[in-house]
Coordinates of C-alpha atoms and ligand atoms in Angstrom, one line a residue:
M1450 CA 0.2 30.7 5.5
N1451 CA -0.2 27.8 7.8
K1452 CA 2.4 25.2 6.8
N1453 CA 0.2 22.4 8.1
L1454 CA -2.5 23.0 5.6
T1455 CA -2.7 22.2 2.0
M1456 CA -4.5 24.4 -0.5
E1457 CA -7.4 21.9 -0.3
D1458 CA -7.4 22.2 3.5
R1459 CA -7.4 26.0 3.4
L1460 CA -10.2 26.2 0.9
S1461 CA -12.2 23.7 2.9
A1462 CA -11.6 25.8 6.2
W1463 CA -12.7 28.8 4.4
L1464 CA -15.8 27.4 2.9
S1465 CA -16.8 25.5 6.1
A1466 CA -16.9 28.9 8.0
G1467 CA -19.2 30.2 5.2
F1468 CA -21.6 27.2 5.6
R1469 CA -21.5 27.6 9.5
A1470 CA -22.1 31.3 9.2
A1471 CA -25.0 30.7 6.9
F1472 CA -26.7 28.0 8.9
P1473 CA -25.4 28.6 12.5
E1474 CA -28.2 26.4 14.1
S1475 CA -27.6 23.4 11.9
P1476 CA -25.5 20.5 13.4
E1477 CA -24.9 19.3 10.0
T1478 CA -22.6 22.1 8.9
A1479 CA -20.7 22.0 12.2
A1480 CA -18.4 19.3 11.0
G1481 CA -17.3 21.3 8.0
V1482 CA -17.3 20.7 4.3
A1483 CA -14.8 19.0 1.9
V1484 CA -13.2 20.4 -1.1
A1485 CA -11.7 18.4 -4.0
P1486 CA -10.0 19.1 -7.4
T1487 CA -12.8 19.7 -10.1
P1488 CA -13.3 16.7 -12.3
Q1489 CA -13.0 19.0 -15.3
E1490 CA -10.6 21.9 -16.0
A1491 CA -13.6 23.9 -17.4
F1492 CA -15.3 24.0 -14.0
G1493 CA -12.4 25.8 -12.2
D1494 CA -9.7 24.5 -9.9
Y1495 CA -11.5 23.1 -6.9
Q1496 CA -15.1 22.0 -6.2
C1497 CA -17.3 21.5 -3.2
N1498 CA -20.4 19.6 -3.5
A1499 CA -21.4 19.7 0.2
A1500 CA -24.7 21.5 -0.5
M1501 CA -26.2 18.5 -2.1
G1502 CA -25.7 16.5 0.9
L1503 CA -27.2 19.1 3.2
A1504 CA -30.4 19.6 1.3
R1505 CA -32.6 17.2 3.2
A1506 CA -31.4 18.3 6.6
L1507 CA -31.6 21.9 5.9
R1508 CA -34.9 21.6 3.9
K1509 CA -33.6 23.8 1.2
R1510 CA -32.6 23.5 -2.4
P1511 CA -29.0 22.6 -2.8
A1512 CA -28.3 25.7 -5.2
D1513 CA -29.7 28.0 -2.6
I1514 CA -27.6 26.4 0.1
A1515 CA -24.6 26.9 -2.0
R1516 CA -25.4 30.6 -2.7
A1517 CA -26.0 31.3 1.0
A1518 CA -22.6 29.7 2.1
L1519 CA -20.8 31.7 -0.5
A1520 CA -22.6 34.9 0.6
A1521 CA -21.6 34.3 4.2
A1522 CA -18.0 33.3 3.5
A1523 CA -15.3 35.8 4.2
P1524 CA -13.4 37.5 1.5
N1525 CA -10.5 35.2 0.4
P1526 CA -7.5 36.7 -1.4
E1527 CA -6.5 33.2 -2.6
V1528 CA -9.7 32.8 -4.5
A1529 CA -10.4 34.7 -7.7
R1530 CA -13.7 33.3 -8.3
A1531 CA -16.3 31.1 -6.3
E1532 CA -19.6 30.5 -7.8
P1533 CA -22.6 28.1 -7.4
A1534 CA -23.0 25.8 -10.5
G1535 CA -25.1 23.2 -11.7
P1536 CA -27.5 21.6 -9.2
G1537 CA -25.6 22.8 -6.1
F1538 CA -21.8 22.7 -6.8
I1539 CA -19.5 25.4 -5.7
N1540 CA -16.8 25.9 -8.3
I1541 CA -13.6 27.7 -7.1
T1542 CA -10.9 29.3 -9.3
L1543 CA -7.7 30.4 -7.6
D1544 CA -6.1 33.8 -8.0
D1545 CA -3.0 33.5 -10.3
E1546 CA -0.7 35.5 -8.1
H1547 CA -1.5 33.5 -5.0
L1548 CA -1.4 30.2 -6.9
A1549 CA 2.1 31.0 -8.1
R1550 CA 3.1 32.1 -4.6
A1551 CA 1.8 28.7 -3.2
A1552 CA 3.6 26.8 -5.8
M1553 CA 6.9 28.5 -5.0
E1554 CA 6.6 27.9 -1.3
L1555 CA 5.7 24.3 -2.0
G1556 CA 8.8 24.1 -4.2
D1557 CA 11.0 25.6 -1.5
D1558 CA 9.7 23.0 1.1
P1559 CA 11.7 19.7 1.4
R1560 CA 8.4 18.0 2.1
L1561 CA 6.5 19.6 -0.9
G1562 CA 4.0 21.0 1.4
T1563 CA 3.1 17.7 2.9
P1564 CA 1.6 18.1 6.4
R1565 CA 2.8 15.7 9.0
V1566 CA -0.7 14.5 9.9
G1567 CA 0.6 11.4 11.5
E1568 CA 2.9 13.0 14.0
G1569 CA 2.6 11.3 17.4
R1570 CA 0.4 8.5 16.0
T1571 CA 1.3 4.8 15.7
I1572 CA 0.2 2.3 13.2
I1573 CA 1.1 -1.4 12.6
L1574 CA 1.3 -2.6 9.1
D1575 CA 1.0 -6.4 8.8
Y1576 CA 2.1 -7.4 5.3
S1577 CA 4.0 -9.9 3.0
S1578 CA 3.7 -12.4 5.8
P1579 CA 4.6 -15.6 3.6
N1580 CA 4.5 -19.0 5.2
V1581 CA 7.7 -20.9 6.2
A1582 CA 8.6 -23.9 4.2
K1583 CA 6.2 -22.9 1.5
P1584 CA 6.8 -20.8 -1.6
M1585 CA 5.7 -17.3 -1.7
H1586 CA 2.7 -17.1 -3.8
I1587 CA 1.6 -14.1 -5.9
G1588 CA -0.6 -13.0 -3.1
H1589 CA 2.3 -12.5 -0.9
I1590 CA 4.2 -10.6 -3.6
R1591 CA 1.3 -8.2 -4.0
S1592 CA 1.0 -7.7 -0.3
T1593 CA 4.8 -7.0 -0.1
V1594 CA 4.6 -4.4 -3.0
I1595 CA 1.3 -2.8 -1.8
G1596 CA 2.2 -3.0 1.9
N1597 CA 5.5 -1.4 1.4
A1598 CA 3.9 1.4 -0.5
L1599 CA 1.4 2.1 2.4
D1600 CA 4.4 1.8 4.8
R1601 CA 6.3 4.5 3.0
L1602 CA 3.3 6.8 2.6
H1603 CA 2.5 6.7 6.2
R1604 CA 6.0 7.3 7.4
F1605 CA 6.3 10.3 5.0
L1606 CA 3.1 11.7 6.7
G1607 CA 4.8 11.5 10.0
Y1608 CA 3.3 8.3 11.4
R1609 CA 5.3 6.0 13.6
V1610 CA 4.9 2.9 11.5
I1611 CA 5.7 -0.7 12.7
A1612 CA 6.0 -3.0 9.8
D1613 CA 5.6 -6.5 10.9
N1614 CA 6.1 -9.5 8.8
H1615 CA 3.7 -11.9 10.3
L1616 CA 5.3 -15.2 9.1
G1617 CA 3.2 -18.3 9.0
D1618 CA 5.8 -20.3 11.1
W1619 CA 3.5 -22.4 13.3
G1620 CA 0.8 -25.0 12.7
T1621 CA 0.0 -28.5 12.0
Q1622 CA 2.2 -28.7 8.9
F1623 CA 5.3 -28.8 10.9
G1624 CA 4.6 -32.4 12.3
I1625 CA 4.3 -33.7 8.8
L1626 CA 7.4 -31.9 7.6
I1627 CA 9.6 -33.0 10.5
L1628 CA 8.7 -36.6 10.1
G1629 CA 9.1 -36.3 6.2
F1630 CA 12.5 -34.4 6.6
R1631 CA 14.0 -37.2 8.9
H1632 CA 13.1 -39.8 6.2
F1633 CA 13.7 -38.2 2.7
A1634 CA 15.5 -35.0 2.9
D1635 CA 18.1 -34.3 0.3
A1636 CA 20.9 -32.4 2.1
A1637 CA 22.3 -30.8 -1.1
A1638 CA 19.0 -29.8 -2.4
Y1639 CA 18.0 -28.3 1.0
E1640 CA 21.2 -26.2 0.9
T1641 CA 20.6 -24.8 -2.5
S1642 CA 16.9 -24.3 -2.7
P1643 CA 15.4 -25.0 0.8
I1644 CA 12.0 -23.9 0.0
E1645 CA 11.6 -26.1 -3.0
E1646 CA 13.1 -29.0 -1.1
L1647 CA 10.8 -28.5 1.9
E1648 CA 7.8 -28.4 -0.3
R1649 CA 8.8 -31.5 -2.0
I1650 CA 9.3 -33.1 1.4
Y1651 CA 6.0 -31.9 2.6
V1652 CA 4.0 -33.0 -0.4
R1653 CA 5.5 -36.5 -0.2
S1654 CA 4.9 -36.9 3.5
Y1655 CA 1.4 -35.4 3.3
E1656 CA 0.5 -37.9 0.6
R1657 CA 1.6 -40.7 2.9
T1658 CA -0.6 -39.6 5.7
K1659 CA -3.5 -40.2 3.7
S1660 CA -2.8 -44.0 3.1
D1661 CA -0.6 -44.8 6.1
P1662 CA -2.3 -44.4 9.6
D1663 CA 0.9 -45.1 11.4
W1664 CA 2.5 -42.3 9.4
L1665 CA -0.2 -39.9 10.4
A1666 CA 0.2 -41.0 14.1
A1667 CA 3.9 -40.4 13.9
A1668 CA 3.5 -37.0 12.4
R1669 CA 1.1 -36.0 15.0
A1670 CA 3.6 -37.1 17.7
E1671 CA 6.3 -35.1 16.0
L1672 CA 4.1 -31.9 16.3
V1673 CA 3.4 -32.6 20.0
K1674 CA 7.1 -33.0 20.7
L1675 CA 7.7 -29.7 18.8
Q1676 CA 4.9 -27.9 20.9
R1677 CA 6.3 -29.3 24.1
G1678 CA 9.7 -27.9 23.2
D1679 CA 11.5 -31.0 22.4
E1680 CA 15.1 -29.8 21.6
E1681 CA 15.6 -31.8 18.4
N1682 CA 12.3 -30.8 16.8
R1683 CA 12.8 -27.2 17.8
A1684 CA 16.1 -27.2 16.1
L1685 CA 14.6 -28.6 12.8
W1686 CA 11.8 -26.2 13.0
R1687 CA 14.3 -23.3 13.7
S1688 CA 16.4 -24.4 10.6
F1689 CA 13.2 -24.4 8.5
V1690 CA 12.4 -20.9 9.5
E1691 CA 16.0 -19.6 9.0
H1692 CA 16.3 -21.2 5.5
S1693 CA 13.1 -19.8 4.4
L1694 CA 13.8 -16.4 5.8
R1695 CA 17.0 -16.3 3.9
E1696 CA 15.3 -17.0 0.7
F1697 CA 12.6 -14.4 1.5
D1698 CA 15.1 -11.9 2.3
R1699 CA 16.7 -12.2 -1.0
I1700 CA 13.4 -11.1 -2.6
Y1701 CA 13.0 -8.3 0.0
A1702 CA 16.5 -6.9 -0.8
R1703 CA 15.7 -6.8 -4.5
L1704 CA 12.4 -5.1 -3.9
G1705 CA 13.9 -2.6 -1.4
V1706 CA 11.7 -3.7 1.4
R1707 CA 12.5 -3.7 5.1
F1708 CA 10.5 -4.7 8.1
D1709 CA 10.7 -3.4 11.7
L1710 CA 9.7 -6.8 13.0
T1711 CA 9.6 -10.3 11.6
R1712 CA 7.5 -12.0 14.3
G1713 CA 5.9 -15.2 13.2
E1714 CA 2.8 -16.7 14.4
S1715 CA 5.0 -18.7 16.8
W1716 CA 5.9 -15.6 18.7
Y1717 CA 2.2 -15.6 20.2
N1718 CA 2.0 -19.2 21.0
D1719 CA 2.3 -18.7 24.8
R1720 CA -0.7 -16.4 24.8
L1721 CA -3.2 -18.9 23.3
P1722 CA -4.4 -20.9 26.4
E1723 CA -4.9 -17.6 28.3
L1724 CA -6.9 -16.2 25.2
A1725 CA -9.0 -19.2 25.1
R1726 CA -9.7 -18.8 28.8
R1727 CA -10.7 -15.3 28.6
L1728 CA -13.0 -16.0 25.5
M1729 CA -14.8 -18.6 27.6
E1730 CA -15.0 -16.4 30.6
R1731 CA -16.5 -13.6 28.7
G1732 CA -19.1 -15.9 27.3
L1733 CA -17.9 -15.4 23.8
A1734 CA -16.8 -18.9 23.1
R1735 CA -18.0 -22.3 24.0
E1736 CA -17.2 -25.9 23.3
S1737 CA -18.9 -27.6 20.5
D1738 CA -18.1 -31.2 19.6
G1739 CA -14.7 -30.8 21.4
A1740 CA -13.7 -27.7 19.5
L1741 CA -13.8 -24.2 21.2
C1742 CA -16.0 -21.9 18.9
V1743 CA -17.2 -18.4 19.0
F1744 CA -20.8 -18.0 18.0
S1745 CA -22.8 -15.0 17.2
D1746 CA -24.3 -13.0 20.2
D1747 CA -27.0 -11.9 18.0
A1748 CA -25.9 -8.2 18.5
L1749 CA -25.9 -7.5 14.8
P1750 CA -28.3 -8.0 12.0
R1751 CA -27.4 -11.3 10.4
A1752 CA -26.6 -9.9 7.0
E1753 CA -23.7 -7.9 8.9
D1754 CA -22.6 -10.6 11.2
P1755 CA -19.7 -12.5 10.1
L1756 CA -20.7 -15.4 12.3
W1757 CA -23.7 -16.1 10.3
K1758 CA -23.9 -17.2 6.7
Q1759 CA -26.6 -17.7 4.1
E1760 CA -26.8 -21.1 2.4
D1761 CA -29.6 -22.0 0.0
G1762 CA -31.5 -19.2 1.2
E1763 CA -31.4 -20.2 4.8
W1764 CA -29.4 -18.7 7.6
K1765 CA -27.0 -20.8 9.4
P1766 CA -24.4 -20.1 12.1
A1767 CA -20.8 -19.8 10.8
P1768 CA -18.9 -20.1 14.1
C1769 CA -15.3 -19.1 14.1
I1770 CA -13.2 -22.1 15.4
V1771 CA -10.5 -21.0 17.9
R1772 CA -9.3 -24.3 19.1
K1773 CA -9.7 -27.6 17.3
S1774 CA -11.0 -30.8 18.9
D1775 CA -7.4 -32.2 19.1
G1776 CA -6.4 -29.3 21.1
G1777 CA -4.4 -27.3 18.4
F1778 CA -5.1 -23.7 18.0
N1779 CA -6.3 -22.1 14.8
Y1780 CA -5.1 -19.1 12.7
A1781 CA -7.9 -17.0 14.1
A1782 CA -6.6 -17.7 17.7
T1783 CA -3.2 -16.5 16.7
D1784 CA -4.6 -13.4 15.1
L1785 CA -6.6 -12.6 18.3
A1786 CA -3.6 -13.1 20.4
T1787 CA -1.5 -11.0 18.1
I1788 CA -3.8 -8.1 18.3
E1789 CA -3.8 -8.1 22.1
S1790 CA 0.0 -8.4 22.1
R1791 CA 0.4 -5.5 19.7
E1792 CA -2.0 -3.3 21.6
E1793 CA -0.1 -3.9 24.9
E1794 CA 3.3 -3.2 23.4
F1795 CA 2.7 -0.4 20.9
A1796 CA -1.0 1.0 21.6
P1797 CA -1.5 1.6 17.8
E1798 CA -4.3 3.6 16.7
A1799 CA -4.8 1.3 13.7
I1800 CA -3.5 -2.2 12.6
I1801 CA -3.6 -2.5 8.8
Y1802 CA -3.4 -6.0 7.2
V1803 CA -2.5 -6.5 3.5
T1804 CA -3.6 -10.0 2.1
D1805 CA -5.4 -11.2 -1.0
E1806 CA -9.2 -11.4 -1.1
R1807 CA -9.6 -14.9 0.2
Q1808 CA -8.9 -13.8 3.6
Q1809 CA -12.0 -11.5 3.9
L1810 CA -14.0 -13.7 6.0
H1811 CA -11.1 -14.5 8.3
F1812 CA -10.5 -10.9 9.1
R1813 CA -14.1 -10.0 9.5
Q1814 CA -14.5 -12.6 12.1
V1815 CA -11.2 -11.8 13.9
F1816 CA -12.0 -8.1 13.9
H1817 CA -15.4 -8.7 15.3
I1818 CA -14.3 -10.9 18.0
A1819 CA -11.4 -8.7 18.8
R1820 CA -13.7 -5.7 19.2
R1821 CA -15.9 -7.7 21.7
L1822 CA -12.8 -8.5 23.6
G1823 CA -12.1 -4.9 23.9
A1824 CA -9.6 -4.1 21.1
R1825 CA -9.3 -0.3 20.8
A1826 CA -7.3 0.0 17.5
R1827 CA -9.0 0.6 14.3
L1828 CA -8.6 -2.9 12.5
I1829 CA -8.4 -2.5 8.7
H1830 CA -8.1 -5.2 6.0
V1831 CA -6.7 -4.0 2.8
W1832 CA -7.4 -6.8 0.4
F1833 CA -6.6 -7.1 -3.3
G1834 CA -7.6 -9.3 -6.1
L1835 CA -5.3 -11.9 -7.6
M1836 CA -3.2 -10.5 -10.5
R1837 CA -2.7 -12.7 -13.8
L1838 CA 0.9 -13.1 -14.6
P1839 CA 2.5 -13.8 -18.0
E1840 CA 2.3 -17.3 -19.2
G1841 CA 5.2 -19.4 -18.1
A1842 CA 6.4 -17.1 -15.2
F1843 CA 4.4 -18.9 -12.7
S1844 CA 2.8 -21.8 -14.7
T1845 CA 3.8 -24.9 -13.0
R1846 CA 3.6 -24.1 -9.3
Q1847 CA 1.9 -20.8 -8.7
G1848 CA 4.1 -18.1 -7.2
N1849 CA 7.2 -20.2 -6.6
V1850 CA 9.9 -17.9 -5.1
I1851 CA 12.6 -19.0 -7.5
K1852 CA 10.2 -18.2 -10.4
L1853 CA 9.4 -14.7 -8.9
E1854 CA 13.2 -14.1 -8.9
R1855 CA 13.0 -15.1 -12.6
L1856 CA 10.3 -12.7 -13.2
L1857 CA 12.5 -9.9 -11.7
D1858 CA 15.4 -11.1 -13.8
E1859 CA 13.3 -11.0 -17.0
A1860 CA 12.1 -7.5 -16.1
E1861 CA 15.7 -6.3 -15.7
A1862 CA 16.9 -8.0 -19.0
R1863 CA 14.0 -6.5 -20.9
A1864 CA 14.6 -3.0 -19.3
L1865 CA 18.4 -3.4 -20.2
A1866 CA 17.4 -3.8 -24.0
I1867 CA 15.4 -0.5 -23.7
V1868 CA 18.1 1.3 -21.9
R1869 CA 20.7 0.3 -24.5
E1870 CA 18.4 1.7 -27.2
T1871 CA 17.6 5.0 -25.4
S1872 CA 21.2 5.5 -24.1
P1873 CA 23.7 3.5 -26.4
E1874 CA 26.6 5.9 -25.1
M1875 CA 26.0 5.1 -21.4
P1876 CA 28.8 2.8 -19.8
P1877 CA 27.6 -0.7 -19.6
E1878 CA 27.7 -0.9 -15.9
Q1879 CA 25.5 2.3 -15.5
Q1880 CA 23.2 0.7 -18.2
R1881 CA 22.7 -2.4 -16.0
E1882 CA 22.1 -0.3 -12.9
V1883 CA 19.6 1.7 -14.8
A1884 CA 17.8 -1.3 -16.1
R1885 CA 17.6 -2.7 -12.5
A1886 CA 15.7 0.4 -11.4
V1887 CA 13.6 0.4 -14.5
G1888 CA 12.8 -3.3 -14.5
I1889 CA 12.0 -3.6 -10.7
G1890 CA 10.0 -0.4 -11.0
A1891 CA 8.0 -1.6 -13.9
V1892 CA 6.9 -4.8 -12.1
K1893 CA 6.0 -2.9 -8.9
Y1894 CA 4.1 0.0 -10.7
A1895 CA 2.1 -2.4 -12.8
D1896 CA 0.8 -3.6 -9.4
L1897 CA 0.5 -0.3 -7.6
S1898 CA -1.2 1.7 -10.5
Q1899 CA -4.2 -0.5 -10.4
N1900 CA -7.1 -0.3 -8.0
P1901 CA -6.0 -3.1 -5.6
Q1902 CA -9.4 -4.7 -5.8
S1903 CA -9.7 -5.0 -9.6
L1904 CA -8.6 -8.0 -11.4
V1905 CA -5.5 -7.2 -13.5
T1906 CA -3.4 -9.0 -15.9
F1907 CA 0.2 -8.2 -16.0
T1908 CA 1.7 -7.7 -19.5
W1909 CA 5.4 -6.9 -20.3
D1910 CA 4.4 -4.4 -23.0
K1911 CA 2.2 -2.4 -20.7
A1912 CA 4.6 -2.6 -17.6
L1913 CA 7.7 -1.5 -19.7
A1914 CA 6.0 1.0 -22.1
L1915 CA 7.8 4.3 -22.5
E1916 CA 4.5 5.7 -23.2
G1917 CA 1.3 5.4 -21.0
N1918 CA 0.8 4.8 -17.3
S1919 CA 4.1 2.9 -16.5
A1920 CA 7.0 3.3 -14.4
P1921 CA 9.6 3.7 -17.2
Y1922 CA 7.3 6.6 -18.5
L1923 CA 7.5 8.4 -15.2
Q1924 CA 11.2 7.6 -14.8
Y1925 CA 11.9 8.9 -18.3
A1926 CA 10.0 12.1 -17.6
C1927 CA 12.2 12.6 -14.6
A1928 CA 15.3 11.9 -16.5
R1929 CA 14.3 14.3 -19.3
I1930 CA 13.6 17.2 -16.8
A1931 CA 17.1 16.5 -15.3
S1932 CA 18.6 16.9 -18.8
V1933 CA 16.7 20.2 -19.3
R1934 CA 18.1 21.5 -16.2
D1935 CA 21.7 20.3 -17.0
K1936 CA 21.3 22.3 -20.3
Y1937 CA 20.4 25.3 -18.5
A1938 CA 23.1 25.1 -16.1
A1939 CA 25.6 24.7 -18.9
L1940 CA 24.2 27.8 -20.7
F1941 CA 23.7 30.1 -17.7
P1942 CA 26.4 28.8 -15.3
G1943 CA 26.0 30.1 -11.7
R1944 CA 22.5 31.3 -12.2
R1945 CA 19.7 30.1 -9.8
P1946 CA 16.2 29.9 -11.5
E1947 CA 14.8 29.9 -8.0
D1948 CA 15.8 33.6 -7.7
W1949 CA 13.1 34.4 -10.3
P1950 CA 9.4 34.2 -9.5
L1951 CA 7.0 31.8 -11.2
R1952 CA 4.8 33.3 -13.7
F1953 CA 2.2 32.0 -16.1
A1954 CA 2.5 33.0 -19.7
E1955 CA 0.6 29.8 -21.1
P1956 CA -2.4 28.2 -19.7
V1957 CA -0.4 24.9 -19.3
E1958 CA 2.0 26.6 -16.9
R1959 CA -0.8 27.6 -14.6
R1960 CA -2.2 24.1 -14.8
L1961 CA 1.1 22.6 -14.0
A1962 CA 1.5 24.9 -10.9
L1963 CA -2.0 23.9 -9.8
Q1964 CA -1.1 20.3 -10.2
L1965 CA 1.8 20.7 -7.9
L1966 CA -0.3 22.2 -5.1
R1967 CA -2.3 18.9 -5.2
F1968 CA 0.7 16.8 -4.3
P1969 CA 0.2 16.6 -0.6
D1970 CA -3.5 16.0 -1.0
A1971 CA -2.8 13.0 -3.3
V1972 CA -0.2 11.5 -0.8
R1973 CA -2.6 12.0 2.1
R1974 CA -5.6 10.5 0.1
A1975 CA -3.5 7.6 -0.9
A1976 CA -2.6 6.9 2.7
Q1977 CA -5.9 7.4 4.1
Q1978 CA -7.7 5.3 1.6
C1979 CA -4.9 2.7 1.7
R1980 CA -4.8 2.9 -2.1
P1981 CA -1.4 3.6 -3.6
N1982 CA -3.1 3.9 -7.0
V1983 CA -4.4 7.3 -6.0
L1984 CA -0.8 8.5 -5.9
A1985 CA 0.1 6.6 -9.1
D1986 CA -2.8 8.4 -10.9
Y1987 CA -1.7 11.7 -9.6
L1988 CA 1.9 11.1 -10.8
Y1989 CA 0.8 10.0 -14.2
E1990 CA -1.5 13.0 -14.6
T1991 CA 1.5 15.2 -13.6
A1992 CA 3.8 13.7 -16.1
Q1993 CA 1.2 14.1 -18.9
I1994 CA 0.7 17.9 -18.1
Y1995 CA 4.5 18.3 -18.0
S1996 CA 4.7 16.8 -21.3
R1997 CA 2.1 19.3 -22.7
F1998 CA 4.1 22.1 -21.1
Y1999 CA 7.4 20.7 -22.7
Q2000 CA 5.8 20.5 -26.1
T2001 CA 4.1 23.9 -26.0
A2002 CA 6.5 26.2 -24.0
P2003 CA 10.1 27.0 -25.2
F2004 CA 12.4 26.6 -22.1
L2005 CA 15.8 27.8 -23.0
K2006 CA 14.8 30.1 -25.8
A2007 CA 12.3 32.0 -23.8
E2008 CA 13.0 35.5 -22.6
E2009 CA 15.0 36.1 -19.5
G2010 CA 12.8 35.8 -16.5
L2011 CA 10.2 33.6 -18.2
R2012 CA 12.9 31.2 -19.0
E2013 CA 14.0 31.0 -15.3
S2014 CA 10.3 30.6 -14.2
R2015 CA 10.1 27.6 -16.5
I2016 CA 13.2 26.0 -15.4
R2017 CA 12.2 26.6 -11.8
L2018 CA 8.8 24.9 -12.5
C2019 CA 10.5 22.0 -14.1
G2020 CA 12.5 21.6 -11.0
I2021 CA 9.5 21.3 -8.8
V2022 CA 7.8 18.9 -11.2
R2023 CA 10.8 16.7 -11.1
R2024 CA 10.9 16.7 -7.1
A2025 CA 7.3 15.8 -6.9
L2026 CA 7.6 12.9 -9.4
R2027 CA 10.7 11.7 -7.6
Q2028 CA 9.2 11.9 -4.2
G2029 CA 6.0 10.5 -5.4
L2030 CA 7.8 7.4 -7.0
D2031 CA 9.9 6.9 -4.0
L2032 CA 6.7 6.7 -1.8
L2033 CA 5.7 3.9 -4.2
G2034 CA 9.1 2.4 -3.6
I2035 CA 10.4 3.1 -7.2
E2036 CA 13.8 4.5 -7.8
T2037 CA 14.5 7.3 -10.3
P2038 CA 17.8 7.1 -12.1
D2039 CA 19.2 10.6 -13.3
R2040 CA 19.3 9.2 -16.9
I2041 CA 17.6 6.4 -18.7
Ligands
LIG18 N1 0.6 -16.2 6.4 C1 -0.7 -15.9 5.9 C2 -0.9 -16.5 4.5 O1 0.1 -16.7 3.8 C3 -0.9 -14.3 5.7 C4 -0.9 -13.6 7.2 C5 -1.5 -12.3 7.1 N2 -1.4 -11.7 8.4 C6 -2.1 -12.0 9.5 N3 -1.9 -11.4 10.6 N4 -3.1 -13.0 9.4 O2 -1.9 -16.5 4.1

């Protein structure tokens, strides 16, 4: 068996050969066909619906195409039955013995059969990326949790991942901030909660720019000094960055998040004039009212062109401003320079950005212009909707860092209450440690288990439920399996269940083994679609099937051999759940 192929890959390769043999002259079948788990158990184990998509090109009925492909496919010992069904599906049922063997091999593999599809490939993940001197808002938190899961998933698949925290550390707000800081900073407050203090200063100084033209002029002068490299202003700016980072780092430590790079926008500052020059030279940008703008080159239909917009039924240019009339460069300019710098340094095949939905237009424009400038990497914007949080947690100032920490504190406190109930005999120190893993895990999982693009409301009851699609439910399942294995070890010391083969006495055992074969496919799909919820769904389904198994099949009281098979199966399930949760950034304590 080829270690680099999952069961899905093997079935797909086998059926693809059948399609090609049946229709050798057709270019449509050359690319191969996909196979996926069946939506319903009654249909078998895997399904292929490629015949439907080929009907038009091949000028044949889908059901006939499916029949012909099956007739032309080579005999496959892993497959017990493969038959055409419905309007043109092919339903596949695996052979029990081969299924058991594949599940055992997967269980013996430290990577649970996950191919290293990313070997030799580099991607850059741009996530979290909060703004200096401003509180992290809920969008940054979601970006951190989702981005980190994508980071872990890709690394596990063998990719070289460069996680870059692209801090917003440059821009016009710093003139206002520096001036304000000189006049009304409270040193003590700046020490204890720098971000709150900086925000207070910013708001006050900004208000004054509106009524006091001299103040505004002074703020602009501070910015120019900063940008020219004035020592004093540089030092202040550096202090803002350092204080903010220290506060952000506290959050990252609690969430178990680490970056390879923390380069802010300022890192790319020196490249901006050159970028502007090139945009003009290539005829991509031109001056308009003193600003440097990129307009559409009319290469695209308007509806697909991010440099056009429709307003009141009329099409209008929506230029991307690269440099403002006062000479300051915009967010888009930095992002374009960042792409160039990243390509020169790392030659990534893809750059993935994780932000909230409000930046969709920005990235469509930046990607569009970057491609015209010759960017080679695939540029992907993973956006998510905003999550509603419990009343109170974020009420006054949305997403305040301090309040986020309070949200995490509350999660741990609530989890502690649960742990005290489920494990009253556990030493208090361990209870707290478990509560930390459960509380943080619950908050993360509530985010990761949703389709990123749907609007979700966070509730404590759902996040911390011991039943239902939650982190504690999955963590609890892992802990329960661990205790089954402990009991087995106590009753049968020195015996290795792995020395016995897997066998299926009950249908649920077979179903569980089949589910395990799907682990690598779920991991790969979650990474490829940039949707951690694909893996979360898989884990939840696995835990539910395990729970059925646990309720219907006796483990320790089963006869010798069957008992070992069941304990062995339990062990693989536990590893799949733990590995899967780890890929979502969620810990699994041995006991709960
Ligand atoms: N700092 C930005 C914000 O808070 C997010 C940056 C996302 N990354 C990027 N390369 N633009 O909105």
